[in-house]
Amino acid sequence: MSLLFRRASLASLGLAFGLSALSLSPLMAQQTAPAPADAAAPAAAPVDPNTVIATVNGQPLTEADLVLAEGELSQQFAQLPPEQRRAAALSAAIEIRVMAAQAVTTGLDKDPDFQRRMAFLQQRALHGEMVEKGVVDKVTDAEVRARYDQEIANTPPTNELHARHILVKTKEEAEAIIKQLDGGADFQKLANEHTSDPSGKTSGGDLGWFGPGQMVPEFDKAASALEVGKYTEQPVQTQFGWHVIKLEDKRTKQPPAFDDVKDQAKQAVIRDKYFALVKSLRGGAKVEIPDANLKKAVDTLESAK
């Protein structure tokens, strides 16, 4: 389960794709390994986000601005060693500032297409803030645990089987093996001697534990019908050949531990809260779609959420 909400990126404005700080810098060509961290080094002191680290045409560029640039342009900085990313982020932020100022000077900010994109990006950014502050930040540990408990309660118990098999090419070969088993022959020894399954030649045909649907249907059905310690009295045919199957053991499959699926449970809670919020807001909004076919398509999508 995954729900991805991303804030509007500076890259989406078309301002970051050709940054000379990245495309022309020799740093990109270097393969210098990061210096090993000093385990005894003290933790860095907190930095005031309002600290001015540069001025561009008299306008301050703060630590908070730099952190934002590093976050928004993280993909462009991915190939840089960590200790070089700060300088690259500052260079990019300066470049964006001077290019943006020039765009305003030439009137590009008045272009209707640009204004539409800016309006959309502002709405998208506000959407992201609403999701983060109004949904994600309000999810509690108790809600996540309750969702996990609900999923476990709604999941019917299933059996896992531990089986061995002997795989051969013909029905006659399988029938001959069953006759030997009926006469008291050892299953594991016969598997090592006769199975065409490479992994079974040294393990006595051991398949380990498996659950419903992990084997082909014919094999799954035959193995599930066996009692522990018994083998199939008739050969079982699958797409791989003919099987003689022995059921070693069965057990009830244990649910995953909470800590192992906590993140998935949290994403499920976020998803449900998000769609509930959207449904509530859409219900109170006046939305008109004159095109009947388009409206029908949108309504179909909405009903599937």
Tab-separated table of C-alpha atoms in Angstrom:
chain	number	residue	atom	x	y	z
A	1	MET	CA	0.000	0.000	0.000
A	2	SER	CA	1.499	3.280	-0.975
A	3	LEU	CA	0.196	6.834	-1.155
A	4	LEU	CA	2.587	9.387	-2.649
A	5	PHE	CA	1.993	13.079	-2.202
A	6	ARG	CA	4.699	15.411	-3.437
A	7	ARG	CA	4.858	19.131	-3.031
A	8	ALA	CA	5.291	21.273	-6.134
A	9	SER	CA	8.916	21.078	-7.164
A	10	LEU	CA	11.064	23.956	-8.368
A	11	ALA	CA	12.074	21.641	-11.169
A	12	SER	CA	8.480	21.638	-12.394
A	13	LEU	CA	8.806	25.353	-13.095
A	14	GLY	CA	11.448	24.562	-15.657
A	15	LEU	CA	14.045	26.528	-13.705
A	16	ALA	CA	16.311	23.746	-12.524
A	17	PHE	CA	16.938	21.487	-15.504
A	18	GLY	CA	19.861	23.483	-16.893
A	19	LEU	CA	21.505	24.659	-13.705
A	20	SER	CA	25.125	25.439	-14.501
A	21	ALA	CA	26.007	24.603	-10.929
A	22	LEU	CA	25.323	20.988	-11.846
A	23	SER	CA	25.756	20.628	-15.578
A	24	LEU	CA	29.013	22.609	-15.891
A	25	SER	CA	30.611	21.944	-12.552
A	26	PRO	CA	33.613	19.587	-12.454
A	27	LEU	CA	32.163	18.240	-9.234
A	28	MET	CA	29.855	16.034	-11.278
A	29	ALA	CA	32.830	14.284	-12.856
A	30	GLN	CA	34.573	13.557	-9.588
A	31	GLN	CA	34.242	10.154	-7.998
A	32	THR	CA	35.789	11.164	-4.687
A	33	ALA	CA	34.627	8.905	-1.890
A	34	PRO	CA	33.159	10.724	1.107
A	35	ALA	CA	35.545	11.077	4.000
A	36	PRO	CA	34.799	8.592	6.807
A	37	ALA	CA	32.702	10.050	9.586
A	38	ASP	CA	34.445	10.670	12.878
A	39	ALA	CA	32.496	8.621	15.393
A	40	ALA	CA	33.791	10.815	18.202
A	41	ALA	CA	32.834	14.113	16.529
A	42	PRO	CA	30.219	16.088	18.466
A	43	ALA	CA	26.784	16.643	16.950
A	44	ALA	CA	26.442	19.854	14.960
A	45	ALA	CA	24.719	22.716	16.731
A	46	PRO	CA	21.243	23.672	15.473
A	47	VAL	CA	21.315	26.308	12.737
A	48	ASP	CA	19.012	29.325	12.872
A	49	PRO	CA	16.834	29.111	9.726
A	50	ASN	CA	16.889	32.908	9.498
A	51	THR	CA	20.688	33.051	9.227
A	52	VAL	CA	21.641	34.955	6.063
A	53	ILE	CA	24.195	32.976	4.089
A	54	ALA	CA	24.247	35.163	0.973
A	55	THR	CA	22.668	38.242	-0.569
A	56	VAL	CA	21.602	38.445	-4.185
A	57	ASN	CA	21.147	41.972	-5.496
A	58	GLY	CA	20.656	43.086	-1.907
A	59	GLN	CA	18.044	40.430	-1.105
A	60	PRO	CA	18.889	37.947	1.681
A	61	LEU	CA	19.179	34.250	0.994
A	62	THR	CA	18.734	32.405	4.288
A	63	GLU	CA	19.559	29.014	5.715
A	64	ALA	CA	15.858	28.116	5.352
A	65	ASP	CA	16.008	29.035	1.643
A	66	LEU	CA	19.036	26.784	1.218
A	67	VAL	CA	17.368	23.850	2.977
A	68	LEU	CA	14.369	24.284	0.684
A	69	ALA	CA	16.612	24.334	-2.395
A	70	GLU	CA	18.430	21.194	-1.256
A	71	GLY	CA	15.137	19.383	-0.715
A	72	GLU	CA	13.451	20.491	-3.922
A	73	LEU	CA	16.506	19.782	-6.065
A	74	SER	CA	17.567	16.565	-4.298
A	75	GLN	CA	17.379	14.474	-7.476
A	76	GLN	CA	19.780	16.803	-9.287
A	77	PHE	CA	22.209	16.579	-6.359
A	78	ALA	CA	21.971	12.792	-5.962
A	79	GLN	CA	25.300	12.102	-7.712
A	80	LEU	CA	27.226	14.600	-5.631
A	81	PRO	CA	29.125	13.597	-2.485
A	82	PRO	CA	27.184	14.790	0.591
A	83	GLU	CA	29.809	17.390	1.557
A	84	GLN	CA	29.464	19.092	-1.850
A	85	ARG	CA	25.682	19.327	-1.942
A	86	ARG	CA	25.455	22.442	0.221
A	87	ALA	CA	27.673	24.455	-2.111
A	88	ALA	CA	25.817	23.135	-5.154
A	89	ALA	CA	22.462	24.009	-3.551
A	90	LEU	CA	23.627	27.543	-2.800
A	91	SER	CA	24.953	27.987	-6.341
A	92	ALA	CA	21.620	26.727	-7.724
A	93	ALA	CA	19.602	28.992	-5.422
A	94	ILE	CA	21.623	32.020	-6.525
A	95	GLU	CA	21.194	31.063	-10.165
A	96	ILE	CA	17.442	30.721	-9.698
A	97	ARG	CA	17.270	34.119	-7.997
A	98	VAL	CA	19.121	35.984	-10.750
A	99	MET	CA	17.262	34.199	-13.563
A	100	ALA	CA	13.907	34.838	-11.898
A	101	ALA	CA	14.733	38.518	-11.450
A	102	GLN	CA	15.629	38.777	-15.122
A	103	ALA	CA	12.373	37.031	-16.067
A	104	VAL	CA	10.410	39.659	-14.104
A	105	THR	CA	12.437	42.460	-15.744
A	106	THR	CA	11.519	41.155	-19.196
A	107	GLY	CA	7.867	40.681	-18.245
A	108	LEU	CA	7.755	36.885	-18.370
A	109	ASP	CA	5.843	36.845	-15.090
A	110	LYS	CA	2.930	38.574	-16.893
A	111	ASP	CA	2.635	35.844	-19.543
A	112	PRO	CA	-0.847	34.217	-19.249
A	113	ASP	CA	0.495	30.678	-19.620
A	114	PHE	CA	3.057	31.293	-16.887
A	115	GLN	CA	0.441	32.750	-14.573
A	116	ARG	CA	-1.777	29.714	-15.128
A	117	ARG	CA	1.113	27.386	-14.285
A	118	MET	CA	1.935	29.420	-11.186
A	119	ALA	CA	-1.683	29.319	-10.043
A	120	PHE	CA	-1.776	25.550	-10.512
A	121	LEU	CA	1.541	25.045	-8.722
A	122	GLN	CA	0.353	27.177	-5.823
A	123	GLN	CA	-2.804	25.082	-5.587
A	124	ARG	CA	-0.759	21.898	-5.809
A	125	ALA	CA	1.565	23.110	-3.067
A	126	LEU	CA	-1.404	24.033	-0.872
A	127	HIS	CA	-2.883	20.601	-1.570
A	128	GLY	CA	0.387	19.070	-0.351
A	129	GLU	CA	0.366	21.222	2.776
A	130	MET	CA	-3.232	20.213	3.483
A	131	VAL	CA	-2.370	16.548	3.104
A	132	GLU	CA	0.660	16.836	5.357
A	133	LYS	CA	-0.787	19.077	8.039
A	134	GLY	CA	-4.436	18.012	7.823
A	135	VAL	CA	-3.969	14.269	7.280
A	136	VAL	CA	-0.480	12.828	7.777
A	137	ASP	CA	0.447	14.817	10.895
A	138	LYS	CA	-2.849	13.906	12.558
A	139	VAL	CA	-2.435	10.141	12.280
A	140	THR	CA	-1.896	8.674	15.746
A	141	ASP	CA	-0.082	5.524	16.818
A	142	ALA	CA	-3.371	4.247	18.222
A	143	GLU	CA	-5.037	4.585	14.803
A	144	VAL	CA	-2.214	2.709	13.113
A	145	ARG	CA	-2.400	-0.105	15.672
A	146	ALA	CA	-6.182	-0.247	15.322
A	147	ARG	CA	-5.850	-0.563	11.544
A	148	TYR	CA	-3.365	-3.415	11.961
A	149	ASP	CA	-5.693	-5.192	14.401
A	150	GLN	CA	-8.609	-4.688	11.994
A	151	GLU	CA	-6.678	-6.181	9.083
A	152	ILE	CA	-5.629	-9.183	11.183
A	153	ALA	CA	-9.191	-9.728	12.410
A	154	ASN	CA	-10.557	-9.527	8.847
A	155	THR	CA	-8.005	-11.967	7.456
A	156	PRO	CA	-9.246	-15.552	7.683
A	157	PRO	CA	-6.680	-18.029	9.010
A	158	THR	CA	-4.943	-20.100	6.368
A	159	ASN	CA	-2.894	-23.270	6.555
A	160	GLU	CA	0.696	-23.535	5.471
A	161	LEU	CA	1.927	-26.913	4.287
A	162	HIS	CA	5.315	-28.565	4.499
A	163	ALA	CA	5.612	-31.108	1.703
A	164	ARG	CA	8.029	-33.184	-0.316
A	165	HIS	CA	7.602	-34.365	-3.871
A	166	ILE	CA	9.119	-36.613	-6.474
A	167	LEU	CA	8.807	-35.218	-10.007
A	168	VAL	CA	9.091	-37.543	-13.007
A	169	LYS	CA	8.262	-37.323	-16.700
A	170	THR	CA	5.634	-40.066	-17.055
A	171	LYS	CA	2.648	-41.387	-15.165
A	172	GLU	CA	4.122	-44.884	-15.292
A	173	GLU	CA	7.270	-43.743	-13.498
A	174	ALA	CA	5.185	-42.084	-10.795
A	175	GLU	CA	3.028	-45.212	-10.354
A	176	ALA	CA	6.172	-47.350	-9.978
A	177	ILE	CA	7.448	-45.018	-7.247
A	178	ILE	CA	4.113	-45.200	-5.406
A	179	LYS	CA	4.335	-49.025	-5.474
A	180	GLN	CA	7.780	-48.809	-3.866
A	181	LEU	CA	6.412	-46.492	-1.192
A	182	ASP	CA	3.535	-48.902	-0.568
A	183	GLY	CA	6.172	-51.551	-0.012
A	184	GLY	CA	7.874	-49.472	2.673
A	185	ALA	CA	10.538	-47.616	0.661
A	186	ASP	CA	11.891	-44.357	2.094
A	187	PHE	CA	10.378	-41.283	0.399
A	188	GLN	CA	13.445	-39.095	0.766
A	189	LYS	CA	15.750	-41.743	-0.644
A	190	LEU	CA	13.477	-42.278	-3.656
A	191	ALA	CA	13.294	-38.509	-4.211
A	192	ASN	CA	17.079	-38.188	-4.258
A	193	GLU	CA	17.289	-41.057	-6.744
A	194	HIS	CA	14.407	-40.296	-9.104
A	195	THR	CA	13.168	-36.698	-8.959
A	196	SER	CA	13.876	-34.466	-11.942
A	197	ASP	CA	13.550	-31.385	-9.736
A	198	PRO	CA	17.209	-30.241	-9.350
A	199	SER	CA	16.642	-28.739	-5.913
A	200	GLY	CA	15.080	-31.967	-4.658
A	201	LYS	CA	17.919	-34.329	-5.578
A	202	THR	CA	19.881	-33.509	-2.414
A	203	SER	CA	17.016	-32.582	-0.083
A	204	GLY	CA	14.761	-35.596	-0.404
A	205	GLY	CA	12.315	-33.574	-2.500
A	206	ASP	CA	11.790	-31.053	0.306
A	207	LEU	CA	9.695	-28.047	-0.737
A	208	GLY	CA	9.675	-26.329	2.647
A	209	TRP	CA	6.630	-24.406	3.855
A	210	PHE	CA	4.186	-22.851	1.398
A	211	GLY	CA	0.750	-21.279	1.549
A	212	PRO	CA	-2.336	-21.312	-0.660
A	213	GLY	CA	-1.658	-20.164	-4.207
A	214	GLN	CA	2.103	-20.589	-4.046
A	215	MET	CA	1.988	-23.840	-5.984
A	216	VAL	CA	0.220	-24.625	-9.256
A	217	PRO	CA	-3.482	-25.431	-8.631
A	218	GLU	CA	-3.284	-29.188	-9.230
A	219	PHE	CA	-0.363	-29.576	-6.836
A	220	ASP	CA	-1.939	-27.267	-4.247
A	221	LYS	CA	-5.226	-29.198	-4.285
A	222	ALA	CA	-3.585	-32.598	-3.951
A	223	ALA	CA	-1.236	-31.535	-1.152
A	224	SER	CA	-4.037	-29.829	0.795
A	225	ALA	CA	-6.128	-33.016	0.692
A	226	LEU	CA	-3.431	-35.144	2.329
A	227	GLU	CA	-3.173	-36.064	5.979
A	228	VAL	CA	0.133	-35.383	7.697
A	229	GLY	CA	2.562	-38.227	6.990
A	230	LYS	CA	0.627	-39.515	3.957
A	231	TYR	CA	1.545	-39.470	0.272
A	232	THR	CA	-0.633	-39.301	-2.829
A	233	GLU	CA	-1.965	-42.716	-3.827
A	234	GLN	CA	-2.297	-41.573	-7.441
A	235	PRO	CA	0.188	-39.533	-9.494
A	236	VAL	CA	-0.586	-35.828	-9.740
A	237	GLN	CA	-0.128	-34.215	-13.147
A	238	THR	CA	0.909	-30.568	-13.552
A	239	GLN	CA	2.520	-28.561	-16.318
A	240	PHE	CA	5.904	-29.715	-14.994
A	241	GLY	CA	5.264	-33.456	-15.162
A	242	TRP	CA	3.975	-36.117	-12.771
A	243	HIS	CA	4.311	-35.741	-9.004
A	244	VAL	CA	4.218	-38.003	-6.006
A	245	ILE	CA	3.573	-35.748	-3.011
A	246	LYS	CA	4.064	-36.376	0.702
A	247	LEU	CA	2.697	-34.039	3.356
A	248	GLU	CA	5.184	-33.652	6.204
A	249	ASP	CA	3.314	-31.160	8.369
A	250	LYS	CA	0.774	-28.342	8.393
A	251	ARG	CA	0.311	-25.267	10.543
A	252	THR	CA	-1.796	-22.139	10.780
A	253	LYS	CA	-0.022	-19.260	9.073
A	254	GLN	CA	0.990	-16.613	11.572
A	255	PRO	CA	0.147	-12.973	10.786
A	256	PRO	CA	3.042	-10.570	10.286
A	257	ALA	CA	4.269	-8.803	13.399
A	258	PHE	CA	3.037	-5.251	13.887
A	259	ASP	CA	6.518	-3.738	13.650
A	260	ASP	CA	7.075	-5.475	10.296
A	261	VAL	CA	3.997	-3.902	8.659
A	262	LYS	CA	3.591	-0.729	10.706
A	263	ASP	CA	4.483	1.517	7.771
A	264	GLN	CA	1.937	-0.188	5.484
A	265	ALA	CA	-0.732	0.132	8.168
A	266	LYS	CA	0.052	3.836	8.531
A	267	GLN	CA	-0.197	4.346	4.771
A	268	ALA	CA	-3.607	2.654	4.820
A	269	VAL	CA	-4.793	5.043	7.544
A	270	ILE	CA	-3.437	8.032	5.593
A	271	ARG	CA	-5.143	6.827	2.412
A	272	ASP	CA	-8.505	6.397	4.126
A	273	LYS	CA	-8.304	9.755	5.865
A	274	TYR	CA	-7.263	11.459	2.650
A	275	PHE	CA	-10.149	10.069	0.618
A	276	ALA	CA	-12.595	10.822	3.437
A	277	LEU	CA	-11.414	14.439	3.466
A	278	VAL	CA	-11.636	14.688	-0.324
A	279	LYS	CA	-15.132	13.206	-0.299
A	280	SER	CA	-16.244	15.664	2.357
A	281	LEU	CA	-14.812	18.671	0.503
A	282	ARG	CA	-16.073	17.496	-2.898
A	283	GLY	CA	-19.521	16.995	-1.397
A	284	GLY	CA	-19.626	20.629	-0.342
A	285	ALA	CA	-18.194	22.003	-3.574
A	286	LYS	CA	-20.240	23.075	-6.589
A	287	VAL	CA	-18.637	21.264	-9.517
A	288	GLU	CA	-20.118	21.590	-13.005
A	289	ILE	CA	-18.844	19.639	-16.034
A	290	PRO	CA	-20.808	20.594	-19.176
A	291	ASP	CA	-19.400	17.762	-21.327
A	292	ALA	CA	-21.667	14.788	-20.518
A	293	ASN	CA	-19.131	12.157	-21.582
A	294	LEU	CA	-16.341	13.758	-19.608
A	295	LYS	CA	-18.605	14.091	-16.569
A	296	LYS	CA	-19.510	10.416	-16.792
A	297	ALA	CA	-15.837	9.452	-16.971
A	298	VAL	CA	-14.980	11.629	-13.960
A	299	ASP	CA	-17.913	10.251	-11.976
A	300	THR	CA	-16.741	6.717	-12.738
A	301	LEU	CA	-13.269	7.527	-11.445
A	302	GLU	CA	-14.633	9.174	-8.341
A	303	SER	CA	-16.929	6.257	-7.507
A	304	ALA	CA	-13.960	3.885	-7.631
A	305	LYS	CA	-12.079	5.750	-4.899
